[in-house]
Coordinates of C-alpha atoms in Angstrom, one line a residue:
M584 CA -0.1 -0.4 0.2
I585 CA 1.5 4.0 -0.8
G586 CA 0.4 7.0 0.5
G587 CA 0.6 10.7 -0.5
A588 CA -0.4 13.4 -2.6
V589 CA -3.3 13.5 -5.4
V590 CA -2.4 13.9 -9.1
A591 CA -3.7 13.8 -12.1
A592 CA -1.7 13.8 -15.7
A593 CA -1.8 13.4 -18.9
A594 CA 0.0 10.0 -20.7
V595 CA 0.6 9.3 -24.2
A596 CA 3.7 7.1 -25.3
V597 CA 5.4 7.5 -28.5
F598 CA 6.3 5.1 -30.9
A599 CA 5.6 3.2 -34.3
F600 CA 2.4 2.4 -33.1
V601 CA 1.8 4.6 -30.5
R602 CA 2.0 8.3 -30.4
F603 CA 2.2 11.4 -27.5
G604 CA -0.6 13.9 -28.1
N605 CA 0.4 17.5 -27.5
G606 CA 0.8 18.5 -24.3
G607 CA 1.4 14.4 -23.3
S608 CA 3.8 13.2 -21.2
P609 CA 7.2 12.0 -22.2
D610 CA 7.1 8.0 -21.3
M611 CA 9.2 7.0 -24.2
K612 CA 11.4 3.9 -25.3
A613 CA 12.4 2.3 -21.9
D614 CA 15.9 -0.3 -22.3
H615 CA 14.8 -2.8 -19.9
F616 CA 12.0 -4.8 -18.7
Y617 CA 10.9 -6.8 -15.2
N618 CA 10.6 -10.2 -14.5
P619 CA 8.7 -12.6 -15.0
V620 CA 8.0 -12.6 -18.6
V621 CA 5.4 -15.1 -17.9
E622 CA 2.9 -14.4 -15.3
N623 CA 2.2 -18.3 -15.1
G624 CA 3.6 -21.1 -16.5
A625 CA 6.7 -23.6 -16.2
D626 CA 9.5 -25.6 -17.9
P627 CA 9.8 -23.1 -20.7
W628 CA 11.3 -23.9 -23.5
V629 CA 13.0 -21.2 -26.2
I630 CA 14.4 -22.2 -29.5
Q631 CA 15.8 -19.1 -32.2
Q632 CA 15.4 -19.7 -36.0
D633 CA 15.0 -17.4 -39.2
G634 CA 15.1 -13.9 -37.1
F635 CA 11.9 -15.6 -35.2
Y636 CA 12.3 -16.8 -31.2
Y637 CA 9.9 -20.3 -30.8
Y638 CA 8.2 -20.9 -27.4
T639 CA 6.2 -23.2 -25.5
H640 CA 5.9 -24.4 -21.5
T641 CA 3.7 -26.9 -20.0
V642 CA 0.0 -26.4 -20.9
G643 CA -1.4 -29.4 -19.4
N644 CA -4.2 -30.5 -22.1
A645 CA -1.7 -30.0 -25.0
I646 CA 0.7 -28.2 -26.7
Q647 CA 0.4 -24.2 -28.1
I648 CA 3.7 -22.3 -29.6
W649 CA 4.3 -18.9 -29.4
K650 CA 6.2 -17.1 -32.0
S651 CA 8.3 -13.9 -31.1
R652 CA 10.6 -11.5 -33.1
S653 CA 11.2 -10.2 -29.4
L654 CA 12.7 -12.8 -26.9
S655 CA 11.5 -11.1 -23.7
E656 CA 8.0 -10.2 -25.8
I657 CA 7.5 -13.9 -25.9
S658 CA 4.0 -13.2 -24.0
S659 CA 2.8 -10.9 -27.4
G660 CA 3.3 -13.6 -29.6
E661 CA 1.5 -14.8 -32.3
T662 CA 0.4 -17.8 -30.9
A663 CA -0.8 -21.4 -31.8
T664 CA -2.4 -24.9 -30.7
V665 CA -0.5 -27.4 -32.6
W666 CA -2.2 -30.7 -31.2
T667 CA -4.9 -31.6 -29.2
P668 CA -3.9 -35.7 -27.8
P669 CA -6.7 -38.1 -28.5
D670 CA -9.0 -40.0 -26.2
G671 CA -8.1 -43.4 -24.9
S672 CA -4.7 -42.7 -26.0
P673 CA -0.8 -43.7 -23.8
N674 CA -0.5 -40.4 -24.4
S675 CA -3.9 -38.5 -23.6
F676 CA -3.2 -37.0 -20.4
D677 CA -0.6 -35.0 -18.1
I678 CA 1.3 -33.3 -21.1
W679 CA 4.9 -31.8 -20.1
A680 CA 7.4 -29.8 -20.6
P681 CA 7.2 -29.8 -24.4
E682 CA 10.2 -29.0 -26.4
I683 CA 10.3 -27.6 -29.7
H684 CA 13.5 -28.0 -32.1
W685 CA 14.3 -28.0 -35.6
I686 CA 16.5 -31.2 -37.0
N687 CA 17.4 -32.4 -40.6
G688 CA 14.9 -28.9 -42.7
K689 CA 11.9 -29.9 -40.2
W690 CA 10.4 -29.5 -36.7
Y691 CA 10.4 -32.4 -34.6
I692 CA 8.3 -31.7 -31.3
Y693 CA 9.1 -33.8 -28.0
Y694 CA 6.9 -33.9 -25.0
A695 CA 6.0 -36.7 -22.1
A696 CA 2.6 -37.8 -21.3
D697 CA 0.5 -40.5 -20.1
N698 CA -3.0 -42.4 -19.7
G699 CA -3.6 -40.6 -16.4
Q700 CA -1.8 -42.7 -14.6
N701 CA 2.0 -41.4 -13.5
E702 CA 3.5 -44.4 -13.4
T703 CA 2.5 -44.9 -17.4
H704 CA 4.5 -41.2 -18.1
R705 CA 6.2 -41.8 -21.5
M706 CA 8.3 -39.6 -24.2
F707 CA 6.9 -39.4 -27.0
V708 CA 7.6 -37.2 -30.2
L709 CA 5.7 -34.8 -33.6
E710 CA 6.8 -34.0 -36.8
S711 CA 6.4 -31.4 -39.0
V712 CA 3.7 -31.6 -41.9
T713 CA 5.3 -27.8 -42.8
D714 CA 7.9 -26.1 -41.8
D715 CA 6.0 -23.7 -40.4
A716 CA 6.8 -24.5 -36.3
L717 CA 2.8 -23.5 -35.8
G718 CA 0.9 -25.2 -38.1
E719 CA 0.1 -28.9 -38.7
Y720 CA 1.8 -31.9 -36.8
K721 CA 1.6 -35.8 -36.9
D722 CA 2.3 -38.1 -34.2
L723 CA 5.1 -39.9 -34.5
G724 CA 4.6 -41.9 -30.9
Q725 CA 6.4 -42.6 -28.4
I726 CA 10.1 -42.9 -28.7
T727 CA 12.1 -45.0 -26.2
D728 CA 15.0 -46.9 -25.2
P729 CA 14.6 -50.7 -25.2
S730 CA 14.1 -50.7 -20.9
N731 CA 10.8 -49.1 -21.9
K732 CA 10.7 -47.3 -18.2
W733 CA 8.8 -43.7 -17.1
A734 CA 10.5 -40.9 -18.9
I735 CA 9.8 -37.5 -18.7
D736 CA 11.8 -34.0 -19.8
G737 CA 13.5 -35.4 -23.1
T738 CA 15.8 -33.6 -25.0
V739 CA 17.9 -34.2 -28.2
L740 CA 21.7 -33.7 -28.2
Q741 CA 23.2 -32.8 -31.6
K742 CA 26.7 -33.3 -31.6
P743 CA 29.2 -30.9 -34.4
D744 CA 29.6 -34.2 -36.9
G745 CA 25.5 -34.1 -37.2
S746 CA 25.2 -37.4 -34.8
L747 CA 21.8 -37.1 -32.5
Y748 CA 21.2 -38.2 -28.4
F749 CA 18.4 -38.4 -26.7
I750 CA 18.9 -37.4 -22.9
W751 CA 15.8 -37.7 -20.8
S752 CA 15.0 -37.6 -16.7
G753 CA 13.2 -41.1 -15.9
W754 CA 12.7 -44.3 -13.8
E755 CA 15.6 -47.0 -13.1
G756 CA 13.3 -49.4 -12.0
D757 CA 9.4 -49.5 -12.5
T758 CA 8.2 -47.3 -8.9
N759 CA 8.9 -44.3 -8.1
V760 CA 12.0 -43.8 -6.0
S761 CA 14.9 -41.1 -7.9
Q762 CA 14.9 -39.9 -10.8
H763 CA 18.4 -40.5 -13.0
L764 CA 19.4 -38.5 -16.2
Y765 CA 19.6 -40.7 -19.0
I766 CA 21.6 -40.6 -22.8
A767 CA 21.0 -42.9 -25.3
P768 CA 21.7 -43.3 -29.3
M769 CA 19.3 -41.2 -31.9
S770 CA 19.1 -43.0 -35.4
S771 CA 17.3 -40.4 -36.3
P772 CA 15.4 -37.7 -34.9
S773 CA 12.4 -39.9 -33.1
K774 CA 13.9 -43.1 -32.8
I775 CA 16.3 -44.2 -30.3
S776 CA 18.9 -47.2 -32.1
G777 CA 20.7 -48.2 -28.7
D778 CA 20.5 -49.1 -24.6
R779 CA 20.5 -45.9 -22.0
V780 CA 22.7 -44.6 -19.9
E781 CA 22.9 -43.2 -17.2
I782 CA 24.8 -40.1 -16.0
S783 CA 23.6 -38.6 -13.5
R784 CA 21.4 -39.5 -9.8
P785 CA 20.2 -37.6 -6.9
E786 CA 23.7 -37.6 -4.3
H787 CA 25.0 -34.2 -3.1
D788 CA 22.7 -33.0 0.0
W789 CA 21.4 -29.8 -2.5
E790 CA 20.1 -32.9 -4.8
L791 CA 17.9 -34.5 -2.0
I792 CA 15.1 -32.3 -1.1
G793 CA 11.9 -33.6 -1.2
Q794 CA 10.9 -37.7 -2.0
P795 CA 11.4 -39.0 -4.2
T796 CA 14.5 -37.6 -4.6
I797 CA 15.4 -36.0 -8.6
N798 CA 17.4 -35.2 -11.0
E799 CA 15.3 -33.6 -14.6
G800 CA 14.9 -31.4 -16.8
P801 CA 18.3 -31.8 -18.4
Q802 CA 19.4 -29.3 -21.0
V803 CA 22.2 -29.7 -23.6
L804 CA 24.4 -25.8 -23.4
M805 CA 27.5 -26.5 -25.5
S806 CA 30.5 -23.7 -26.3
D807 CA 33.9 -24.8 -28.2
K808 CA 35.6 -26.6 -25.0
K809 CA 32.3 -28.0 -23.3
I810 CA 29.3 -30.3 -23.7
N811 CA 27.2 -29.0 -21.0
I812 CA 23.7 -30.2 -19.5
I813 CA 22.0 -27.8 -17.0
Y814 CA 19.7 -30.1 -15.5
S815 CA 17.4 -29.4 -12.1
A816 CA 17.7 -31.5 -8.8
S817 CA 15.8 -31.8 -5.4
G818 CA 12.1 -31.0 -5.4
S819 CA 10.3 -29.0 -8.3
W820 CA 7.2 -28.5 -5.5
T821 CA 10.0 -27.3 -3.1
D822 CA 11.9 -23.5 -2.3
D823 CA 14.9 -25.4 -3.3
Y824 CA 15.2 -27.0 -6.4
T825 CA 17.6 -25.5 -8.2
L826 CA 20.4 -26.2 -11.4
G827 CA 22.8 -28.9 -11.4
M828 CA 25.7 -29.3 -14.0
L829 CA 27.7 -32.5 -15.9
S830 CA 30.4 -31.4 -18.5
A831 CA 32.1 -33.2 -20.8
D832 CA 34.8 -32.6 -23.3
P833 CA 33.6 -32.2 -27.3
D834 CA 35.9 -34.8 -28.2
A835 CA 34.1 -37.3 -25.6
N836 CA 32.7 -40.5 -25.5
V837 CA 28.6 -39.3 -24.7
L838 CA 27.7 -42.9 -23.9
D839 CA 30.8 -43.6 -22.2
A840 CA 29.2 -42.4 -17.6
A841 CA 32.6 -41.3 -17.1
S842 CA 33.3 -38.9 -19.8
W843 CA 30.6 -36.8 -17.8
K844 CA 31.8 -34.9 -14.4
K845 CA 29.1 -33.5 -12.0
H846 CA 30.5 -29.8 -10.4
P847 CA 29.8 -30.3 -6.4
L848 CA 27.3 -27.2 -6.1
P849 CA 24.8 -26.2 -8.3
V850 CA 25.1 -23.7 -10.8
F851 CA 21.6 -22.3 -10.1
A852 CA 20.4 -21.7 -7.3
K853 CA 17.1 -20.2 -4.6
T854 CA 17.9 -16.2 -3.0
D855 CA 16.2 -14.6 -0.2
D856 CA 13.3 -13.2 -3.0
V857 CA 13.4 -16.1 -5.5
F858 CA 12.9 -19.1 -5.3
G859 CA 13.0 -23.2 -6.8
P860 CA 14.8 -21.6 -9.9
G861 CA 14.9 -24.7 -12.5
H862 CA 13.9 -26.4 -15.4
C863 CA 15.7 -23.9 -18.4
S864 CA 16.5 -23.8 -21.7
F865 CA 18.8 -21.4 -23.1
V866 CA 19.0 -19.2 -26.1
K867 CA 21.3 -16.2 -27.7
S868 CA 19.1 -12.7 -27.9
P869 CA 18.6 -11.0 -31.2
D870 CA 21.7 -9.6 -32.8
G871 CA 23.1 -13.0 -31.5
K872 CA 26.0 -11.0 -28.9
E873 CA 24.4 -12.2 -25.9
D874 CA 23.4 -15.2 -24.4
W875 CA 20.0 -16.1 -21.8
I876 CA 19.0 -18.5 -19.7
V877 CA 14.9 -18.7 -20.0
Y878 CA 13.8 -20.5 -16.2
H879 CA 10.7 -21.4 -14.1
A880 CA 10.6 -20.1 -10.0
A881 CA 8.4 -20.9 -7.7
K882 CA 6.2 -16.8 -7.8
T883 CA 7.4 -17.1 -3.2
S884 CA 8.4 -18.7 -0.9
G885 CA 5.8 -22.2 -0.7
S886 CA 4.0 -21.9 -3.6
G887 CA 5.2 -24.9 -4.7
W888 CA 4.0 -25.9 -8.9
D889 CA 2.6 -22.2 -8.8
R890 CA 5.0 -20.7 -11.1
N891 CA 5.8 -18.0 -13.4
V892 CA 8.6 -17.9 -16.7
R893 CA 11.6 -15.2 -15.9
M894 CA 14.5 -14.6 -18.1
Q895 CA 18.0 -12.8 -17.8
P896 CA 22.1 -12.8 -19.5
F897 CA 25.0 -15.1 -19.0
K898 CA 28.0 -15.2 -19.2
W899 CA 31.1 -17.8 -20.3
N900 CA 34.0 -19.4 -17.6
D901 CA 37.1 -19.5 -19.3
D902 CA 36.3 -23.4 -19.1
G903 CA 33.6 -23.7 -21.8
T904 CA 31.3 -23.4 -18.4
P905 CA 28.6 -21.1 -18.3
D906 CA 28.5 -18.7 -15.4
F907 CA 24.1 -17.5 -15.0
G908 CA 25.0 -16.2 -11.6
S909 CA 21.9 -15.5 -9.6
P910 CA 19.4 -15.4 -10.0
L911 CA 17.3 -12.2 -10.8
S912 CA 14.3 -10.6 -8.1
T913 CA 11.3 -9.7 -9.7
K914 CA 12.1 -5.9 -7.8
T915 CA 15.3 -5.8 -10.3
A916 CA 15.4 -4.2 -14.2
V917 CA 17.0 -6.1 -16.3
P918 CA 18.0 -4.5 -19.8
L919 CA 16.2 -5.7 -22.8
P920 CA 18.3 -8.3 -25.1
S921 CA 21.4 -6.9 -27.5
G922 CA 18.7 -6.1 -30.8
E923 CA 15.5 -5.4 -29.6
D924 CA 14.4 -2.2 -29.8
G925 CA 13.1 -0.4 -25.9
R926 CA 10.0 -1.2 -25.2
K927 CA 6.7 1.5 -24.9
R928 CA 6.3 2.2 -21.8
L929 CA 3.1 4.5 -20.2
E930 CA 3.9 5.3 -16.1
A931 CA 1.1 5.2 -14.0
E932 CA 2.4 8.3 -12.5
N933 CA 2.0 10.0 -15.8
A934 CA -1.4 9.1 -16.1
V935 CA -5.2 10.8 -16.1
Y936 CA -6.8 9.2 -12.3
G937 CA -8.9 9.8 -10.0
G938 CA -9.2 9.1 -5.9
M939 CA -6.2 8.1 -6.3
K940 CA -2.7 8.4 -4.8
V941 CA 1.0 8.7 -5.8
S942 CA 4.2 8.1 -3.7
D943 CA 7.4 7.7 -4.4
M944 CA 8.9 3.9 -4.3
A945 CA 12.5 3.0 -5.0
E946 CA 11.1 0.0 -7.0
A947 CA 8.8 0.7 -9.4
S948 CA 10.3 1.7 -13.0
G949 CA 10.0 5.9 -12.7
G950 CA 10.8 5.6 -9.1
K951 CA 7.0 6.5 -8.0
A952 CA 3.6 4.4 -7.9
V953 CA 0.1 4.8 -8.1
G954 CA -2.2 3.3 -5.4
G955 CA -5.2 4.1 -2.8
W956 CA -8.1 2.3 -4.8
T957 CA -10.9 2.4 -3.3
G958 CA -12.5 0.1 -5.7
G959 CA -15.7 1.3 -8.1
D960 CA -14.8 5.1 -7.7
S961 CA -11.2 5.1 -8.2
Y962 CA -9.4 4.5 -11.7
V963 CA -6.2 5.1 -13.6
E964 CA -6.7 6.4 -17.7
F965 CA -3.6 6.5 -20.5
Q966 CA -4.4 7.7 -23.4
I967 CA -3.2 5.8 -26.7
E968 CA -2.7 6.8 -30.0
A969 CA -2.2 3.8 -32.2
E970 CA -1.4 4.5 -36.2
K971 CA -2.8 0.8 -37.8
K972 CA -5.4 -1.2 -35.2
G973 CA -4.5 -4.8 -34.2
L974 CA -4.1 -7.0 -30.8
Y975 CA -1.7 -5.5 -28.1
V976 CA -0.9 -7.1 -25.4
L977 CA -0.6 -4.2 -22.0
A978 CA 2.4 -5.3 -19.7
L979 CA 0.7 -4.4 -16.6
R980 CA 3.4 -4.2 -13.5
Y981 CA 1.8 -3.8 -10.2
L982 CA 2.0 -5.1 -6.7
N983 CA -0.4 -7.1 -4.9
E984 CA 0.4 -7.1 -1.2
G985 CA -3.1 -8.2 -0.1
A986 CA -3.3 -11.5 0.8
V987 CA -6.1 -12.5 -2.0
E988 CA -6.5 -11.3 -6.3
Q989 CA -7.3 -8.6 -7.1
N990 CA -9.9 -7.9 -10.0
L991 CA -9.1 -5.2 -11.9
R992 CA -12.2 -3.8 -15.1
V993 CA -10.1 -2.9 -18.4
T994 CA -12.1 -0.5 -20.6
I995 CA -11.0 0.3 -24.1
N996 CA -12.7 3.2 -25.4
G997 CA -15.7 3.3 -22.9
K998 CA -17.7 0.1 -24.7
L999 CA -15.4 -3.4 -24.4
K1000 CA -14.4 -4.8 -20.8
I1001 CA -12.4 -7.1 -19.9
D1002 CA -11.8 -8.7 -16.2
A1003 CA -8.5 -8.7 -15.7
K1004 CA -6.9 -10.7 -12.3
L1005 CA -4.0 -9.9 -10.4
D1006 CA -2.5 -12.6 -8.2
N1007 CA -2.7 -12.6 -4.4
G1008 CA 0.3 -10.8 -2.7
F1009 CA 3.7 -12.7 -2.5
N1010 CA 6.0 -11.3 0.1
G1011 CA 6.8 -8.2 -1.5
Q1012 CA 7.6 -9.7 -5.2
W1013 CA 6.5 -8.2 -8.5
S1014 CA 4.3 -9.2 -11.5
N1015 CA 3.2 -8.6 -14.1
E1016 CA -0.2 -8.9 -15.7
F1017 CA -0.1 -9.8 -20.0
I1018 CA -3.6 -8.7 -21.1
P1019 CA -4.2 -8.8 -24.8
V1020 CA -6.5 -5.1 -26.0
A1021 CA -7.8 -4.6 -29.6
L1022 CA -7.0 -0.9 -30.5
Q1023 CA -8.3 0.7 -33.4
E1024 CA -7.2 3.3 -35.4
G1025 CA -6.1 6.4 -34.1
S1026 CA -7.3 7.3 -30.0
N1027 CA -7.6 5.0 -27.9
T1028 CA -9.2 5.7 -23.9
I1029 CA -7.6 2.6 -21.5
R1030 CA -8.8 2.6 -18.7
F1031 CA -8.6 0.5 -15.1
T1032 CA -11.0 0.8 -12.4
G1033 CA -11.2 -1.4 -9.9
G1034 CA -8.6 -2.3 -7.1
D1035 CA -8.6 -2.0 -3.1
E1036 CA -6.0 0.0 -0.9
W1037 CA -3.2 -3.1 -1.2
L1038 CA -3.3 -2.0 -5.0
S1039 CA 0.2 -0.6 -6.3
L1040 CA 0.5 0.1 -10.0
D1041 CA 3.9 0.9 -11.8
A1042 CA 3.8 1.0 -15.4
V1043 CA 2.3 0.0 -18.7
D1044 CA 4.3 -1.2 -21.8
V1045 CA 2.4 -1.0 -24.6
L1046 CA 3.4 -4.1 -26.8
P1047 CA 3.1 -3.5 -30.4
P1048 CA 0.9 -6.7 -32.7
Q1049 CA 4.1 -9.4 -33.5
N1050 CA 3.4 -8.8 -37.3
M1051 CA 4.5 -5.2 -36.8
E1052 CA 7.1 -5.9 -35.3
K1053 CA 9.5 -5.3 -38.0
D1054 CA 8.1 -1.6 -38.7
R1055 CA 8.9 -0.6 -35.1

């Protein structure tokens, strides 16, 4: 909750699709963003291909792909549900951790699923019918090694010589005692051609928190000096979910367990206000100059599987292993990926508002935020002038210090009304809500009403339709 003097001002943004109006306050391009980048999601996967980012995460009952030109704006990308499971099949339920890979001129999607019983979880693969990642896929069925044991979180290692290997998390036997990491050779992107080899099992204290004990979510991260596998360890429902690392030399026999060295400490772990960081993927910035980790984290301590998706840049050590640093707080401004144009931000303190208050807040993007909501009588209003009509996304950054969800009504041009639910207070965790809105060409009035005294509004980033991205 914040306090201060009542203030009113007009906010009108300026960019290729949103312009200043006369007398508007100087809301301009911002060179940073705040996590999370996806408000609700787990097991994020991002791949860059032909100038686009393709993103997916666990939906549970289908596979959905997002397509975006901007890494930090994946939540506003074009999206399609590319596959839904058939009824009564081994892959009809609990569709987890999909990954989309471009291999030998086709898209392949690997995912885990079961028949409604967890012990039947296995890995499956889809193959694209066209070269459109958001297009049609055919189901090639299960992908498995001869043991055919419980399996999730499959991914592909492709060495520079073109050889393929499947890596996944599975049970040693037929009961849920411990999840280990396995690797096996592939004869094609849809077939495993040999026995599995165990390359990791939980053994260090930081891998043994929660029962059953877990190594899962393996991801390949290669440099010219090392083949690294970054994996998740300990219970995913705990605050102590963390990332570990295996490394092998580039010319090593990756099917020999002795080739893999496990690092004795986690490489990305919880902090005082980031909990359960895990299940990651890696991608370059738009200009290829930076490396980024995309991962999920618990929304707050104790929230278990209630998670969101975050991203930040990382560096490399001299030995070819990554240096991820520590996961950044939701209070921390993250520089935009190199090569991304500045995003367009409307600061709440520059808006027109009634029955509201503004005060200094060091964690707000402009150093100020607006609060003091009194339900239906209070409002914050922005004026946006769009050069083209389209479906935009409003990234609403807020702090909810209450114990319950907040309900805001978003009114567009006095007619269209959208109800937005803002998460309950996560122990001082700032968050983002991504609200799609249809804007008409010309002037648009966006009004937020509702909320209570525990809600503070920092700013609204206006993310344009992705098909306009080139013209910004």
